[in-house]
Amino acid sequence: MANIKFADYFVDKMIYQENPNYDLESSKSLEVSLSPTVDIAFDDDLVLVIFSVEIGDFDNDDCPFVIDIELKAFFEFDVTDDPKDVQQLHDLLSQNAVAILYPYIRSLVSDLTLRSNKFPAYVLPTINVVKLMASRCV
């Protein structure tokens, strides 16, 4: 059986840029896209999970901002050499680790957009992590 334990995280990158193509007066909707990626690296008894999220698109006139955030998180793990356990560990990391880290991303996005003092705080929607990661083939 595989187990993971969240140890710590830090913000490695946090970029907020206003979209110069966005016109508050003429925009009728707010369209903000979300593009997450997850990278996993193993080290002795720790796993490094790098969760990156790109939010928004400069080419979209209905998107007021673009945000790029990268979190690095450390998880302790315990796994046997059984191939099923190794697969279970990968599943735990690609799904549960993201589910653990996503609220930190949501909070950072809300805080960044609020502090821009130009637009209301943007709150990322809650997501089905299993479905999201399956669609991303992580």
PDB file of C-alpha atoms in Angstrom:
ATOM      1  CA  MET A   1       0.000   0.000   0.000  1.00  0.00           C
ATOM      2  CA  ALA A   2       1.225   3.497  -0.856  1.00  0.00           C
ATOM      3  CA  ASN A   3       0.922   6.493   1.447  1.00  0.00           C
ATOM      4  CA  ILE A   4       1.775  10.166   1.082  1.00  0.00           C
ATOM      5  CA  LYS A   5       2.069  12.908   3.695  1.00  0.00           C
ATOM      6  CA  PHE A   6       2.121  16.612   2.848  1.00  0.00           C
ATOM      7  CA  ALA A   7       5.339  18.066   4.286  1.00  0.00           C
ATOM      8  CA  ASP A   8       5.659  21.649   3.014  1.00  0.00           C
ATOM      9  CA  TYR A   9       5.293  23.967   0.046  1.00  0.00           C
ATOM     10  CA  PHE A  10       6.589  27.264  -1.250  1.00  0.00           C
ATOM     11  CA  VAL A  11       5.664  29.645  -4.037  1.00  0.00           C
ATOM     12  CA  ASP A  12       8.380  29.551  -6.679  1.00  0.00           C
ATOM     13  CA  LYS A  13       6.756  31.900  -9.198  1.00  0.00           C
ATOM     14  CA  MET A  14       3.886  34.358  -8.989  1.00  0.00           C
ATOM     15  CA  ILE A  15       3.274  36.716 -11.922  1.00  0.00           C
ATOM     16  CA  TYR A  16       0.289  38.995 -12.477  1.00  0.00           C
ATOM     17  CA  GLN A  17      -0.005  41.040 -15.667  1.00  0.00           C
ATOM     18  CA  GLU A  18      -2.876  43.176 -16.838  1.00  0.00           C
ATOM     19  CA  ASN A  19      -4.029  42.350 -20.361  1.00  0.00           C
ATOM     20  CA  PRO A  20      -3.509  45.491 -22.489  1.00  0.00           C
ATOM     21  CA  ASN A  21      -6.111  44.178 -24.964  1.00  0.00           C
ATOM     22  CA  TYR A  22      -8.872  44.130 -22.346  1.00  0.00           C
ATOM     23  CA  ASP A  23     -11.364  46.992 -22.488  1.00  0.00           C
ATOM     24  CA  LEU A  24     -13.455  47.215 -19.350  1.00  0.00           C
ATOM     25  CA  GLU A  25     -16.009  49.476 -21.034  1.00  0.00           C
ATOM     26  CA  SER A  26     -16.711  47.253 -24.036  1.00  0.00           C
ATOM     27  CA  SER A  27     -16.247  43.810 -22.476  1.00  0.00           C
ATOM     28  CA  LYS A  28     -19.528  41.989 -21.954  1.00  0.00           C
ATOM     29  CA  SER A  29     -18.136  38.918 -20.232  1.00  0.00           C
ATOM     30  CA  LEU A  30     -15.175  37.726 -18.225  1.00  0.00           C
ATOM     31  CA  GLU A  31     -13.387  34.811 -19.839  1.00  0.00           C
ATOM     32  CA  VAL A  32     -10.498  33.379 -17.870  1.00  0.00           C
ATOM     33  CA  SER A  33      -8.943  30.100 -18.973  1.00  0.00           C
ATOM     34  CA  LEU A  34      -7.069  27.725 -16.672  1.00  0.00           C
ATOM     35  CA  SER A  35      -4.101  25.618 -17.818  1.00  0.00           C
ATOM     36  CA  PRO A  36      -2.574  23.503 -15.035  1.00  0.00           C
ATOM     37  CA  THR A  37       0.486  21.254 -15.274  1.00  0.00           C
ATOM     38  CA  VAL A  38       2.006  18.912 -12.713  1.00  0.00           C
ATOM     39  CA  ASP A  39       5.548  17.544 -12.623  1.00  0.00           C
ATOM     40  CA  ILE A  40       6.663  14.926 -10.122  1.00  0.00           C
ATOM     41  CA  ALA A  41      10.255  14.153  -9.097  1.00  0.00           C
ATOM     42  CA  PHE A  42      11.315  11.477  -6.617  1.00  0.00           C
ATOM     43  CA  ASP A  43      14.179  11.787  -4.150  1.00  0.00           C
ATOM     44  CA  ASP A  44      15.030   9.163  -1.510  1.00  0.00           C
ATOM     45  CA  ASP A  45      12.098   9.582   0.902  1.00  0.00           C
ATOM     46  CA  LEU A  46      10.557  12.783  -0.505  1.00  0.00           C
ATOM     47  CA  VAL A  47       8.589  13.618  -3.599  1.00  0.00           C
ATOM     48  CA  LEU A  48       8.721  17.058  -5.170  1.00  0.00           C
ATOM     49  CA  VAL A  49       5.451  18.033  -6.830  1.00  0.00           C
ATOM     50  CA  ILE A  50       5.589  21.119  -9.042  1.00  0.00           C
ATOM     51  CA  PHE A  51       2.105  22.472  -9.688  1.00  0.00           C
ATOM     52  CA  SER A  52       2.002  25.247 -12.293  1.00  0.00           C
ATOM     53  CA  VAL A  53      -1.064  27.160 -13.387  1.00  0.00           C
ATOM     54  CA  GLU A  54      -1.412  29.638 -16.211  1.00  0.00           C
ATOM     55  CA  ILE A  55      -4.590  31.667 -15.984  1.00  0.00           C
ATOM     56  CA  GLY A  56      -5.870  33.914 -18.736  1.00  0.00           C
ATOM     57  CA  ASP A  57      -4.702  34.723 -22.234  1.00  0.00           C
ATOM     58  CA  PHE A  58      -3.366  37.960 -23.707  1.00  0.00           C
ATOM     59  CA  ASP A  59      -5.035  37.135 -27.033  1.00  0.00           C
ATOM     60  CA  ASN A  60      -8.480  37.067 -25.415  1.00  0.00           C
ATOM     61  CA  ASP A  61     -10.001  40.563 -25.292  1.00  0.00           C
ATOM     62  CA  ASP A  62     -12.474  39.406 -22.611  1.00  0.00           C
ATOM     63  CA  CYS A  63      -9.711  38.371 -20.205  1.00  0.00           C
ATOM     64  CA  PRO A  64      -8.539  41.258 -17.998  1.00  0.00           C
ATOM     65  CA  PHE A  65      -5.352  39.650 -16.698  1.00  0.00           C
ATOM     66  CA  VAL A  66      -2.863  36.834 -17.060  1.00  0.00           C
ATOM     67  CA  ILE A  67      -1.478  35.030 -14.024  1.00  0.00           C
ATOM     68  CA  ASP A  68       1.336  32.492 -13.860  1.00  0.00           C
ATOM     69  CA  ILE A  69       1.866  30.649 -10.566  1.00  0.00           C
ATOM     70  CA  GLU A  70       4.167  27.786  -9.665  1.00  0.00           C
ATOM     71  CA  LEU A  71       4.058  25.967  -6.338  1.00  0.00           C
ATOM     72  CA  LYS A  72       6.648  23.446  -5.253  1.00  0.00           C
ATOM     73  CA  ALA A  73       5.493  21.010  -2.616  1.00  0.00           C
ATOM     74  CA  PHE A  74       7.200  18.226  -0.744  1.00  0.00           C
ATOM     75  CA  PHE A  75       5.476  15.001   0.198  1.00  0.00           C
ATOM     76  CA  GLU A  76       6.831  12.160   2.271  1.00  0.00           C
ATOM     77  CA  PHE A  77       5.924   8.752   0.919  1.00  0.00           C
ATOM     78  CA  ASP A  78       5.913   5.130   1.898  1.00  0.00           C
ATOM     79  CA  VAL A  79       5.589   2.450  -0.749  1.00  0.00           C
ATOM     80  CA  THR A  80       6.569  -1.174  -1.285  1.00  0.00           C
ATOM     81  CA  ASP A  81       8.260  -2.461  -4.439  1.00  0.00           C
ATOM     82  CA  ASP A  82       4.989  -4.003  -5.603  1.00  0.00           C
ATOM     83  CA  PRO A  83       4.120  -2.537  -9.039  1.00  0.00           C
ATOM     84  CA  LYS A  84       0.517  -2.003  -7.894  1.00  0.00           C
ATOM     85  CA  ASP A  85       1.762   0.092  -4.964  1.00  0.00           C
ATOM     86  CA  VAL A  86       4.010   2.120  -7.250  1.00  0.00           C
ATOM     87  CA  GLN A  87       1.029   2.823  -9.517  1.00  0.00           C
ATOM     88  CA  GLN A  88      -1.073   3.702  -6.472  1.00  0.00           C
ATOM     89  CA  LEU A  89       1.647   6.156  -5.371  1.00  0.00           C
ATOM     90  CA  HIS A  90       1.607   7.817  -8.791  1.00  0.00           C
ATOM     91  CA  ASP A  91      -2.193   8.088  -8.643  1.00  0.00           C
ATOM     92  CA  LEU A  92      -2.045   9.559  -5.133  1.00  0.00           C
ATOM     93  CA  LEU A  93       0.477  12.152  -6.240  1.00  0.00           C
ATOM     94  CA  SER A  94      -1.210  13.131  -9.492  1.00  0.00           C
ATOM     95  CA  GLN A  95      -4.652  13.412  -7.897  1.00  0.00           C
ATOM     96  CA  ASN A  96      -4.462  13.856  -4.138  1.00  0.00           C
ATOM     97  CA  ALA A  97      -1.385  16.092  -4.185  1.00  0.00           C
ATOM     98  CA  VAL A  98      -3.098  18.386  -6.677  1.00  0.00           C
ATOM     99  CA  ALA A  99      -6.276  18.354  -4.579  1.00  0.00           C
ATOM    100  CA  ILE A 100      -4.179  19.370  -1.562  1.00  0.00           C
ATOM    101  CA  LEU A 101      -2.369  22.164  -3.443  1.00  0.00           C
ATOM    102  CA  TYR A 102      -5.257  23.610  -5.473  1.00  0.00           C
ATOM    103  CA  PRO A 103      -6.706  25.641  -2.547  1.00  0.00           C
ATOM    104  CA  TYR A 104      -3.324  27.378  -2.179  1.00  0.00           C
ATOM    105  CA  ILE A 105      -3.460  28.312  -5.873  1.00  0.00           C
ATOM    106  CA  ARG A 106      -7.050  29.557  -5.493  1.00  0.00           C
ATOM    107  CA  SER A 107      -6.053  31.725  -2.553  1.00  0.00           C
ATOM    108  CA  LEU A 108      -3.057  33.213  -4.379  1.00  0.00           C
ATOM    109  CA  VAL A 109      -5.154  34.028  -7.460  1.00  0.00           C
ATOM    110  CA  SER A 110      -7.834  35.701  -5.350  1.00  0.00           C
ATOM    111  CA  ASP A 111      -5.242  37.700  -3.453  1.00  0.00           C
ATOM    112  CA  LEU A 112      -3.361  38.809  -6.577  1.00  0.00           C
ATOM    113  CA  THR A 113      -6.490  39.917  -8.407  1.00  0.00           C
ATOM    114  CA  LEU A 114      -7.844  41.719  -5.351  1.00  0.00           C
ATOM    115  CA  ARG A 115      -4.564  43.553  -4.811  1.00  0.00           C
ATOM    116  CA  SER A 116      -4.514  44.753  -8.413  1.00  0.00           C
ATOM    117  CA  ASN A 117      -7.165  47.198  -7.184  1.00  0.00           C
ATOM    118  CA  LYS A 118      -8.535  47.423 -10.711  1.00  0.00           C
ATOM    119  CA  PHE A 119     -10.768  44.369 -10.914  1.00  0.00           C
ATOM    120  CA  PRO A 120     -12.773  42.482  -8.296  1.00  0.00           C
ATOM    121  CA  ALA A 121     -11.077  39.470  -6.750  1.00  0.00           C
ATOM    122  CA  TYR A 122     -11.263  36.501  -9.087  1.00  0.00           C
ATOM    123  CA  VAL A 123     -11.963  33.188  -7.359  1.00  0.00           C
ATOM    124  CA  LEU A 124     -11.047  30.073  -9.281  1.00  0.00           C
ATOM    125  CA  PRO A 125     -13.907  27.597  -9.378  1.00  0.00           C
ATOM    126  CA  THR A 126     -13.775  24.383  -7.407  1.00  0.00           C
ATOM    127  CA  ILE A 127     -12.749  21.513  -9.640  1.00  0.00           C
ATOM    128  CA  ASN A 128     -12.928  17.758  -9.903  1.00  0.00           C
ATOM    129  CA  VAL A 129      -9.202  17.039  -9.677  1.00  0.00           C
ATOM    130  CA  VAL A 130      -9.496  13.435 -10.857  1.00  0.00           C
ATOM    131  CA  LYS A 131     -11.350  14.525 -13.988  1.00  0.00           C
ATOM    132  CA  LEU A 132      -8.993  17.446 -14.623  1.00  0.00           C
ATOM    133  CA  MET A 133      -5.848  15.367 -14.308  1.00  0.00           C
ATOM    134  CA  ALA A 134      -7.311  12.567 -16.427  1.00  0.00           C
ATOM    135  CA  SER A 135      -8.056  15.077 -19.189  1.00  0.00           C
ATOM    136  CA  ARG A 136      -4.484  16.398 -18.928  1.00  0.00           C
ATOM    137  CA  CYS A 137      -3.012  12.852 -18.998  1.00  0.00           C
ATOM    138  CA  VAL A 138      -0.586  13.632 -16.171  1.00  0.00           C
TER     139      VAL A 138
END
